[in-house]
mmCIF file of C-alpha atoms in Angstrom:
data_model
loop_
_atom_site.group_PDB
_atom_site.id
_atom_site.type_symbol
_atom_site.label_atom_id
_atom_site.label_comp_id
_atom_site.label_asym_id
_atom_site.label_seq_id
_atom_site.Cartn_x
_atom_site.Cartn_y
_atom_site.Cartn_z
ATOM 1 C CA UNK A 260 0.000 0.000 0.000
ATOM 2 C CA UNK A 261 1.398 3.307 -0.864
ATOM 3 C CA UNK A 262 -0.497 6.464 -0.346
ATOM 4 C CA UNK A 263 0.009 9.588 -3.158
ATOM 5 C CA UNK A 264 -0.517 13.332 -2.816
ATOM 6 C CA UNK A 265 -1.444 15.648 -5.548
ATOM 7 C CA UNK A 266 -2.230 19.414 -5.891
ATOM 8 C CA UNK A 267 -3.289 21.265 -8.790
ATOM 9 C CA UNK A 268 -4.539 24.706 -9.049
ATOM 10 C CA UNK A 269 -8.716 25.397 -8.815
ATOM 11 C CA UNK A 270 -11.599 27.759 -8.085
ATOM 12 C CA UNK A 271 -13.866 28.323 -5.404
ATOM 13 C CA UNK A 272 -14.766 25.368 -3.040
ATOM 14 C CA UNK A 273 -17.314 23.016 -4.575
ATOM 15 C CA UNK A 274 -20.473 22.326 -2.738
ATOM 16 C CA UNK A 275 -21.746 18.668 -1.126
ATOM 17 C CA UNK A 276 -19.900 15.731 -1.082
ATOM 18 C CA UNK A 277 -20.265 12.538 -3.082
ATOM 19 C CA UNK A 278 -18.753 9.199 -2.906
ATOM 20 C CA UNK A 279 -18.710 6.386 -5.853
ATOM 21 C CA UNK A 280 -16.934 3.414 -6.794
ATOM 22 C CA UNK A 281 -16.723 0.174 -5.566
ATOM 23 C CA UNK A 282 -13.743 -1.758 -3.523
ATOM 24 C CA UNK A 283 -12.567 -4.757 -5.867
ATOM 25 C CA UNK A 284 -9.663 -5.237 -8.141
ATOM 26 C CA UNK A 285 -9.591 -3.119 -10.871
ATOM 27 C CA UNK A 286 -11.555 -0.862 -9.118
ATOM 28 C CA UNK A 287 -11.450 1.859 -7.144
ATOM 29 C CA UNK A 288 -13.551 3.952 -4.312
ATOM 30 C CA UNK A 289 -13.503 8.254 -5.266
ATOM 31 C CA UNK A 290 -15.118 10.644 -1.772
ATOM 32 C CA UNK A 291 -15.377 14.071 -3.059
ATOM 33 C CA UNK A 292 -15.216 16.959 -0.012
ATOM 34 C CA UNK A 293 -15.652 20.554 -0.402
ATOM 35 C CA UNK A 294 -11.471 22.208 -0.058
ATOM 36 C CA UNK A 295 -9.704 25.068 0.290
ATOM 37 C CA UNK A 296 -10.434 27.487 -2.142
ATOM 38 C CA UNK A 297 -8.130 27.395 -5.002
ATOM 39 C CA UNK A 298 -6.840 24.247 -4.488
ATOM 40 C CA UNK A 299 -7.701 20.630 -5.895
ATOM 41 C CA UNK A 300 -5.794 18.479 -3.150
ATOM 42 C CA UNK A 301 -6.172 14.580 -4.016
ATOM 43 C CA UNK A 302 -5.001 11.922 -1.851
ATOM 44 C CA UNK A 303 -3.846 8.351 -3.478
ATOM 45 C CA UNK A 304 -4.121 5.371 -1.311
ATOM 46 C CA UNK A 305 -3.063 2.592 -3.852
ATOM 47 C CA UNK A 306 -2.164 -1.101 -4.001
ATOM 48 C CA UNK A 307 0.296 -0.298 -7.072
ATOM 49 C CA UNK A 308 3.614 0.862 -5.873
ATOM 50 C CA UNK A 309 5.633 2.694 -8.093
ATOM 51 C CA UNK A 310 2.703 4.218 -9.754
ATOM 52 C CA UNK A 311 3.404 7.795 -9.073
ATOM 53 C CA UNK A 312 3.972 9.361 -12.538
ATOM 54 C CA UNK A 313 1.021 7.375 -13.888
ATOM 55 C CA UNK A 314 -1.273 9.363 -11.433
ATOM 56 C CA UNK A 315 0.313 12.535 -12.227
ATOM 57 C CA UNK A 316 -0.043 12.259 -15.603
ATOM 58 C CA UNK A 317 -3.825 11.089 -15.617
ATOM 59 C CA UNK A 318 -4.717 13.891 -13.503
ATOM 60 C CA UNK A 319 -2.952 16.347 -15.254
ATOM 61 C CA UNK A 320 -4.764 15.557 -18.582
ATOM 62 C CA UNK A 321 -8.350 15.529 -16.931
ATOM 63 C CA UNK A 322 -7.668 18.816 -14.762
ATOM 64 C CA UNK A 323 -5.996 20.816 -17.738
ATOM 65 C CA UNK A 324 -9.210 20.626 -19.824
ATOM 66 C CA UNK A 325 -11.687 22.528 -17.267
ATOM 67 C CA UNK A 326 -11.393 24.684 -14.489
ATOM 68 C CA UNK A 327 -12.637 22.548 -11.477
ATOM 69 C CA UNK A 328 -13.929 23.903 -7.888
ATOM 70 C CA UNK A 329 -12.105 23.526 -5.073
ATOM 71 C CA UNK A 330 -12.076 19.909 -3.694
ATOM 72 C CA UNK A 331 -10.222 17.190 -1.737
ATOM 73 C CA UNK A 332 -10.000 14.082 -3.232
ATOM 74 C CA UNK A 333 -9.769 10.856 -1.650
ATOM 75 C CA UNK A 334 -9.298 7.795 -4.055
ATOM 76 C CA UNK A 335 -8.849 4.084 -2.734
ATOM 77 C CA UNK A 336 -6.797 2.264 -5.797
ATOM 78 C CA UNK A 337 -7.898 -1.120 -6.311
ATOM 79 C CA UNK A 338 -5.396 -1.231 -9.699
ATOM 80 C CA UNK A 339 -7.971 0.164 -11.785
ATOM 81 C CA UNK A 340 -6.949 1.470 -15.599
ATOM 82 C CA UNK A 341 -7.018 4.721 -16.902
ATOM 83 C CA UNK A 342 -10.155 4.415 -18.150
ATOM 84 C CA UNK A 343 -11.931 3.001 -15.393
ATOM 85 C CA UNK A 344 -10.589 6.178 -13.036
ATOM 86 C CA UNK A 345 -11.201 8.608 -15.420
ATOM 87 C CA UNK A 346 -15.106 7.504 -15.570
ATOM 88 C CA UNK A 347 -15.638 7.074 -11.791
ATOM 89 C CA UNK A 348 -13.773 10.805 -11.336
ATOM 90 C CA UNK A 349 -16.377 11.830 -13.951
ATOM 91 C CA UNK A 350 -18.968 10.075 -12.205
ATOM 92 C CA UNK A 351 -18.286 11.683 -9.045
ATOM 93 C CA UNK A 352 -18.128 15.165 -10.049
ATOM 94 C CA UNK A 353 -21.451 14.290 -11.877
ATOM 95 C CA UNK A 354 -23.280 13.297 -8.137
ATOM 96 C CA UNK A 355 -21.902 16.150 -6.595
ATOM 97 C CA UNK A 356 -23.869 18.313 -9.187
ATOM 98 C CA UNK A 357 -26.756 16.231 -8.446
ATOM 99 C CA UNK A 358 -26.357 16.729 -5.189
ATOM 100 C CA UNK B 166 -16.290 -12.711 -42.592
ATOM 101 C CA UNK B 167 -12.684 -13.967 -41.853
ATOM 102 C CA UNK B 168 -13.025 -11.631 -39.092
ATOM 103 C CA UNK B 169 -15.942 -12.715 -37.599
ATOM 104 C CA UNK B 170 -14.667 -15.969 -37.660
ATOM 105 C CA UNK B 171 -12.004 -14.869 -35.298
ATOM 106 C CA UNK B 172 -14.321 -12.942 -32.917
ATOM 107 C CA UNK B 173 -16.393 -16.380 -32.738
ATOM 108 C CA UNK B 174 -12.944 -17.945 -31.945
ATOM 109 C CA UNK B 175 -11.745 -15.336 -29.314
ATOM 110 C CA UNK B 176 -14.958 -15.501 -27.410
ATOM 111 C CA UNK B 177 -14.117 -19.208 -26.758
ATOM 112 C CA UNK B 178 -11.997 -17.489 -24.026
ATOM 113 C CA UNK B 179 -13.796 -15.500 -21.402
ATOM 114 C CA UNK B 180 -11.942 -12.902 -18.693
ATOM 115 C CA UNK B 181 -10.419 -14.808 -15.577
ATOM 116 C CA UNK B 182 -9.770 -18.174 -17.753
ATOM 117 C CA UNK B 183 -6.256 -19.820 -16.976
ATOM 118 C CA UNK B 184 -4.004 -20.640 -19.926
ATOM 119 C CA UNK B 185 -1.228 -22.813 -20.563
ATOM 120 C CA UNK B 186 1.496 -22.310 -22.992
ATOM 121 C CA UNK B 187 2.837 -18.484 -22.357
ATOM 122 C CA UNK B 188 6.386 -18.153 -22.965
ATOM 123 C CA UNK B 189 9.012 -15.951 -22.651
ATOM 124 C CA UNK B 190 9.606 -15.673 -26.585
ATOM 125 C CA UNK B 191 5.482 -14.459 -26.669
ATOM 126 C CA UNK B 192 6.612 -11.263 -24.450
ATOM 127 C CA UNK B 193 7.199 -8.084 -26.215
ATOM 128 C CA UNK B 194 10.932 -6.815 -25.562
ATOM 129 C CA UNK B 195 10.113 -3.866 -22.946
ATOM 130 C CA UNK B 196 8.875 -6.589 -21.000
ATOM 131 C CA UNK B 197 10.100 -5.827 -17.273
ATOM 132 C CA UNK B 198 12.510 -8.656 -15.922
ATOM 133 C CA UNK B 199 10.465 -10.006 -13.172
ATOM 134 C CA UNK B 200 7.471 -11.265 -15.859
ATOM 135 C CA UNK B 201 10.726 -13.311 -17.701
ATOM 136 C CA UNK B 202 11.822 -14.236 -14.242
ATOM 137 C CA UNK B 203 7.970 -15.211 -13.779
ATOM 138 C CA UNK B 204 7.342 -17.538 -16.664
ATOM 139 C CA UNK B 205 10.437 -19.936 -15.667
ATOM 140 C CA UNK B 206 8.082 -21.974 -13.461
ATOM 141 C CA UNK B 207 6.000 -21.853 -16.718
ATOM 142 C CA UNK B 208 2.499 -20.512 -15.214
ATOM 143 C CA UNK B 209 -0.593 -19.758 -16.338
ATOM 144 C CA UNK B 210 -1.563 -16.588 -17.577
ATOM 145 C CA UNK B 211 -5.019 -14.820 -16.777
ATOM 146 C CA UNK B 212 -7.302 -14.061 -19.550
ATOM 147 C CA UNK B 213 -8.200 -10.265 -19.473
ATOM 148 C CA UNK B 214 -11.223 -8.202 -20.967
ATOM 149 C CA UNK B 215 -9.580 -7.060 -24.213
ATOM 150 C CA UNK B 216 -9.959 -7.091 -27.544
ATOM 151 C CA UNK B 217 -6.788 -8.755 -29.023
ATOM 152 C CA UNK B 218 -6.359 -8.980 -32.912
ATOM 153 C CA UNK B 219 -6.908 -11.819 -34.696
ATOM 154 C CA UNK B 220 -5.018 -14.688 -33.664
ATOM 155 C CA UNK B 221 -4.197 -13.125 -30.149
ATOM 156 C CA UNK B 222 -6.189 -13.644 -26.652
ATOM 157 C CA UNK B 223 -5.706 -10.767 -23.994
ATOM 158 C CA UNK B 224 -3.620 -12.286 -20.931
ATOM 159 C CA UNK B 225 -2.124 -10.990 -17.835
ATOM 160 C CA UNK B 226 1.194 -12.399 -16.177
ATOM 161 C CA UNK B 227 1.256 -12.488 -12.790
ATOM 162 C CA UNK B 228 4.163 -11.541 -10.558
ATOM 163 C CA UNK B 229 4.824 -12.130 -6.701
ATOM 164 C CA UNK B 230 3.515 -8.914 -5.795
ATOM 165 C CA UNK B 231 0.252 -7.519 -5.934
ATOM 166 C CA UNK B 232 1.805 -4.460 -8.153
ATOM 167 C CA UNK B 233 3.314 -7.524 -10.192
ATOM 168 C CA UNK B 234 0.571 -7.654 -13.299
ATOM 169 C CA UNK B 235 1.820 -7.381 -17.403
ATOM 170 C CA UNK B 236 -0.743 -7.004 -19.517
ATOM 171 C CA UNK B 237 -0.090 -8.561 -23.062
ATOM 172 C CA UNK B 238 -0.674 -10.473 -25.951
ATOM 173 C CA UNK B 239 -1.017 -14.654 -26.491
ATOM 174 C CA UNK B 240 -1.400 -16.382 -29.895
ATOM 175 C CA UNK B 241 -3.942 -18.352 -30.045
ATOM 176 C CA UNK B 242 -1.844 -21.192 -31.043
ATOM 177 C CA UNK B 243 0.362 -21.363 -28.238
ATOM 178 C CA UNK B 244 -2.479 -22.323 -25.754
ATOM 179 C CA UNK B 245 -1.677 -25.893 -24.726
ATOM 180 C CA UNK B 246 -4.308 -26.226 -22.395
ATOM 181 C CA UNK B 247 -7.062 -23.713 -20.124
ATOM 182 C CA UNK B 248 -8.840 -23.650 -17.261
ATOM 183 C CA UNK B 249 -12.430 -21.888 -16.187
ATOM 184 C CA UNK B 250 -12.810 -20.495 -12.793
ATOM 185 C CA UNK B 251 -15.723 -22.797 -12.622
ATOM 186 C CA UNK B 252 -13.519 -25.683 -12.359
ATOM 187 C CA UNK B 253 -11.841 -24.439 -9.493
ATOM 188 C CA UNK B 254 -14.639 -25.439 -6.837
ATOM 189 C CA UNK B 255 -13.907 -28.429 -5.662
ATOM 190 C CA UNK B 256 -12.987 -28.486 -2.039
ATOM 191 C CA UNK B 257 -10.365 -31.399 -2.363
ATOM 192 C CA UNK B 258 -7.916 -29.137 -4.211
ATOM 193 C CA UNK B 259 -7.054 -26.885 -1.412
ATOM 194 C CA UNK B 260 -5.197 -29.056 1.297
ATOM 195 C CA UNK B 261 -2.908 -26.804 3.322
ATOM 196 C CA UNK B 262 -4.276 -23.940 4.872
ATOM 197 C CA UNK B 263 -7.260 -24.935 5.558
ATOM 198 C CA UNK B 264 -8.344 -22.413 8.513
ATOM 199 C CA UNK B 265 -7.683 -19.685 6.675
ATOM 200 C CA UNK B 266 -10.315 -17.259 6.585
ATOM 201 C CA UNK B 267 -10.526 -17.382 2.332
ATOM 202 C CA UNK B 268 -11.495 -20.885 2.865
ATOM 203 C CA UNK B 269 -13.251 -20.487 5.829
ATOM 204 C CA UNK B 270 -15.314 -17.959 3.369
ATOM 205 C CA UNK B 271 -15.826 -20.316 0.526
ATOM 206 C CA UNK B 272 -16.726 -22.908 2.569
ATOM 207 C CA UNK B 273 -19.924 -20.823 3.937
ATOM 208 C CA UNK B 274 -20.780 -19.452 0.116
ATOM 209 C CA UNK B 275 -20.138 -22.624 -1.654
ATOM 210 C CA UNK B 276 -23.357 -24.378 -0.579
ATOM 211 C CA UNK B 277 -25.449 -21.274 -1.628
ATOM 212 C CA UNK B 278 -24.243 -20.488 -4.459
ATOM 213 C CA UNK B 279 -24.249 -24.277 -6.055
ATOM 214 C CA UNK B 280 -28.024 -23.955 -4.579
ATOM 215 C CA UNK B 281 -28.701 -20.979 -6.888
ATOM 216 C CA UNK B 282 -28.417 -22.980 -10.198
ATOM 217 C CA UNK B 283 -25.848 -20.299 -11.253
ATOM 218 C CA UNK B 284 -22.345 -21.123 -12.699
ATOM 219 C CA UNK B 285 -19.901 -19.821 -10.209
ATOM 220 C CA UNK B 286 -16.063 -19.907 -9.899
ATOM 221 C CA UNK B 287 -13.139 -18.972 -8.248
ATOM 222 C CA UNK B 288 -11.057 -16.164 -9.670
ATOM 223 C CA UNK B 289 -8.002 -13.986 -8.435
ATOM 224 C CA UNK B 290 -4.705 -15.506 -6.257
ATOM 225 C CA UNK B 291 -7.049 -18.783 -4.895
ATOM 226 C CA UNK B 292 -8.011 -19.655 -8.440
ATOM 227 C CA UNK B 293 -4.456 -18.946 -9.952
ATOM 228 C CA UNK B 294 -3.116 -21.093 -6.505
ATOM 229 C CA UNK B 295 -5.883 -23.982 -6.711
ATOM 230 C CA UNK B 296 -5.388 -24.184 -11.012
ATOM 231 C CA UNK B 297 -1.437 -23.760 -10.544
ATOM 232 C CA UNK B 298 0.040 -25.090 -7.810
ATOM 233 C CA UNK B 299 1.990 -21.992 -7.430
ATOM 234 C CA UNK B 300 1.326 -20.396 -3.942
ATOM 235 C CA UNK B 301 0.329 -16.868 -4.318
ATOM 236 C CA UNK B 302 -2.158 -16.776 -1.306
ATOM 237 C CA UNK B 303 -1.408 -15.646 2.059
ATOM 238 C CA UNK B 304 -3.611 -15.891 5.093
ATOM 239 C CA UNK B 305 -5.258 -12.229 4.722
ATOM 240 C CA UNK B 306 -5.922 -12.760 1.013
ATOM 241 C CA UNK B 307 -9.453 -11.451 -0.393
ATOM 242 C CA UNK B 308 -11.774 -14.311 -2.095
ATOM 243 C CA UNK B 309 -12.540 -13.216 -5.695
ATOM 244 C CA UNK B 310 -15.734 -15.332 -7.336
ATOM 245 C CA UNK B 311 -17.125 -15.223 -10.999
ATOM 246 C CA UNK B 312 -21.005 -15.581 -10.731
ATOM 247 C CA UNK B 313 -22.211 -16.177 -14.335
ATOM 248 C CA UNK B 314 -25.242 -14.250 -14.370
ATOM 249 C CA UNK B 315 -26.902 -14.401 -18.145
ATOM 250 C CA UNK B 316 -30.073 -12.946 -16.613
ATOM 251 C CA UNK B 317 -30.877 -10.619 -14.668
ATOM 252 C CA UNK B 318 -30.266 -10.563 -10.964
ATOM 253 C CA UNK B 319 -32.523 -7.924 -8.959
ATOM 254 C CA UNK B 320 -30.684 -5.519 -6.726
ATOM 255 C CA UNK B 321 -32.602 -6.842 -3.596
ATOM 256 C CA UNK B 322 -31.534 -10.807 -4.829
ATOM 257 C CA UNK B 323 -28.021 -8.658 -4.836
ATOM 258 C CA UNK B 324 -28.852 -7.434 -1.384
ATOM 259 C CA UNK B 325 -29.265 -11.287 0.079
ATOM 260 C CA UNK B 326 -25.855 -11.835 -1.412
ATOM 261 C CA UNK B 327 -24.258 -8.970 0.231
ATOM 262 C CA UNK B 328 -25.638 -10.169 3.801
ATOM 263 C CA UNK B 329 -24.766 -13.231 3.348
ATOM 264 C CA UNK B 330 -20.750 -12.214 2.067
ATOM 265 C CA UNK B 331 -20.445 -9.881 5.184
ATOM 266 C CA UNK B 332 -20.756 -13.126 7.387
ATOM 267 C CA UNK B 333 -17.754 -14.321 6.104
ATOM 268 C CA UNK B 334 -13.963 -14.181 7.682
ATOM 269 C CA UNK B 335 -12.254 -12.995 4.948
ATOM 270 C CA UNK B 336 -12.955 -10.360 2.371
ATOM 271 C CA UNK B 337 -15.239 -11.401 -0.375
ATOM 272 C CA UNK B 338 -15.219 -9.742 -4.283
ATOM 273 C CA UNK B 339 -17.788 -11.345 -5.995
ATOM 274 C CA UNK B 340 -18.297 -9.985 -9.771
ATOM 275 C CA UNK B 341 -21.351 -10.713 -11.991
ATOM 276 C CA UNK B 342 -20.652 -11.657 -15.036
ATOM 277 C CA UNK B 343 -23.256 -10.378 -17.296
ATOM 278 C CA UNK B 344 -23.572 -10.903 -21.087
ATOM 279 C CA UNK B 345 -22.006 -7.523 -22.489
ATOM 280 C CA UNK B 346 -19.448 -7.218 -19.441
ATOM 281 C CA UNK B 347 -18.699 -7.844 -15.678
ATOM 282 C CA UNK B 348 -20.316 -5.820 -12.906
ATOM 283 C CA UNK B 349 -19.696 -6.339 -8.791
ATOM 284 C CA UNK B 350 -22.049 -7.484 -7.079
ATOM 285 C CA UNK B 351 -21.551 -4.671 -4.127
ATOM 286 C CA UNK B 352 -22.166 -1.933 -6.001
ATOM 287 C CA UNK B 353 -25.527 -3.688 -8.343
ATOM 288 C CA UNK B 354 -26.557 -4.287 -4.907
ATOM 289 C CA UNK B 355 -26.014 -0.860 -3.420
ATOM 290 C CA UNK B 356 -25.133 1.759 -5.798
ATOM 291 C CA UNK B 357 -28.126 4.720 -6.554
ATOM 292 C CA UNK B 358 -26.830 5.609 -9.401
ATOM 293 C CA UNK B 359 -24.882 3.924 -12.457
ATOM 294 C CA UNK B 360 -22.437 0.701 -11.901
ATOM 295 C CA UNK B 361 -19.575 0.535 -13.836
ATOM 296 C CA UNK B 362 -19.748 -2.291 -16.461
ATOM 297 C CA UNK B 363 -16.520 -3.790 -17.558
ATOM 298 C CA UNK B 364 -16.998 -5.230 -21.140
ATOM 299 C CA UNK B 365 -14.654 -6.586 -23.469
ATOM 300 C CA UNK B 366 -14.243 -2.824 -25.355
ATOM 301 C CA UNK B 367 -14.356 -0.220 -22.357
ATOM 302 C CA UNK B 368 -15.740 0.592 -19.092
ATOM 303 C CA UNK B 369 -18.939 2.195 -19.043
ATOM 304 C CA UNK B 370 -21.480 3.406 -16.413
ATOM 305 C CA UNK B 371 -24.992 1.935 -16.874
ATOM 306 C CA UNK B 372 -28.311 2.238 -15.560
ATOM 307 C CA UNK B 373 -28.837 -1.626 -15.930
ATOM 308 C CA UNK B 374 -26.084 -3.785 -16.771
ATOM 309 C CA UNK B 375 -28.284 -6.607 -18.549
ATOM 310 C CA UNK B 376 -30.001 -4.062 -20.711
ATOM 311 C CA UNK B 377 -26.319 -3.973 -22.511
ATOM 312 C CA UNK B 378 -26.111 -6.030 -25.384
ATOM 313 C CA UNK B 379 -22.957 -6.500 -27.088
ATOM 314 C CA UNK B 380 -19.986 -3.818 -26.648
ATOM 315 C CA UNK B 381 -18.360 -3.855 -30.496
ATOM 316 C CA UNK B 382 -15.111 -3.078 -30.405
#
């Protein structure tokens, strides 16, 4: 188990919470929580070590293409792919708007 | 039509099957040395939910370590023999370890789940272990089952599932395997909104994962 911290650059704090996903391999479990304004702050608890860059990466593509609100993210890493983190982020963000 | 042939062919493989035959000479040259180190006590390799070309069958190699997974490529030809999770139920092929809460857990599901006419396997480090020989499991591993679910199961026959999982000593991953894709059973049982469907293609989030078809690639 390694745990991951990232930070990238946002707007004003988001409203509600939400929490989706589902613990099982190739899975993975995302909370959303309102954060400090102007900051995206996303925590990384993984079973992958060494996975670092691949994170980094990811995020940087998905949070370079809109300006998001102010959140903390908390992902538990099940080893799921690309894809599969890039749809539960999205479906996240999406039941926080429902919210 | 040559291709169809070879989507008819690939499909005689399904996710979590165990095959024979992977060697080092099928591994593409960035291979990492530990999956070359792997494949010397010649294991078998996990079938994975990918669309390979034709002539190829999606497999993972697995290493000691849970980080330990290479995804590639198998021709079809080099399979010398496979095995379905289904075939990996039969108490007798676990001796050692016998109090260990993973078997401790399938020995309280097994019984219901034969009961509910469904085909059901084990998947993950016990079904790589039981098929292989090769220990892998330790005494805090997870269970991982394959329920073959070609209809529909209702969220509250999901719910019974779920109670009955959460009585058992060790953790328990059960995934539904529906016809377009896989789906766990935790979150069809307690998700209000969409469950991620893993089909051979793509993940997607659906509304109801039996209402999906076929996933083209």
């Amino acid at each position: 188990m390694q745990t991951l911290s990232f930070q990238f650059s946002a707007g004003q704090p988001a409203q509600g919470r939400a929490l989706v996903g589902c613990v099982g391999s190739g899975d993975l479990e995302v909370m959303l929580e309102p954060g400090t304004s102007g900051t995206l702050a996303i925590e990384v608890v993984t079973s992958v070590n060494g996975s670092d860059a691949r994170w980094q990466q990811l995020f940087q593509r998905m949070f370079s293409e809109q300006q998001m609100p102010a959140l903390n993210i908390s992902i538990h890493d099940f080893g799921a792919t690309p894809g599969v983190v890039r749809l539960r982020l999205e479906q996240a963000m999406e039941a926080l708007a429902d919210d | 039509m040559n291709d169809r042939l070879d989507q008819t062919r690939q499909q005689h493989y399904q996710a979590h099957d165990l095959l024979w035959g992977f060697a080092p000479e099928h591994l593409p040259l960035n291979a990492p040395a530990w999956v070359v180190e792997a494949l010397q006590v010649e294991p078998p390799v996990v079938v994975r939910r990918a669309q390979g070309t034709a002539g190829t069958i999606a497999v993972g190699v697995r290493g000691k370590t849970r980080d330990q997974r290479f995804a590639c490529w198998m021709p079809r030809s080099a399979v010398s023999h496979s095995v379905q999770p289904e075939q990996l139920i039969e108490p007798g092929l676990a001796q050692a370890h016998r109090d260990w809460p993973l078997f401790k857990a399938l020995a309280l599901l097994a019984e219901p789940l034969d009961q509910s006419g469904l085909r059901w396997g084990v998947t993950g480090s016990l079904g790589f272990q039981l098929a292989s020989g090769i220990e892998v499991i330790h005494p805090a591993s997870d269970l991982d089952l394959l329920l073959r679910t070609p209809q529909p199961i209702s969220r509250e026959q999901a719910k019974a599932w779920l109670e009955l999982i959460a009585q058992a000593p060790a953790r328990v991953d059960v995934q539904l395997q529906c016809p377009a894709g896989a789906v766990a059973l935790a979150e069809w049982a307690t998700s209000r909104s969409q469950v991620l469907l893993k089909t051979q293609v793509e993940p997607l989030l659906v509304d109801d994962p039996w209402a999906v078809e076929h996933v083209a690639p």
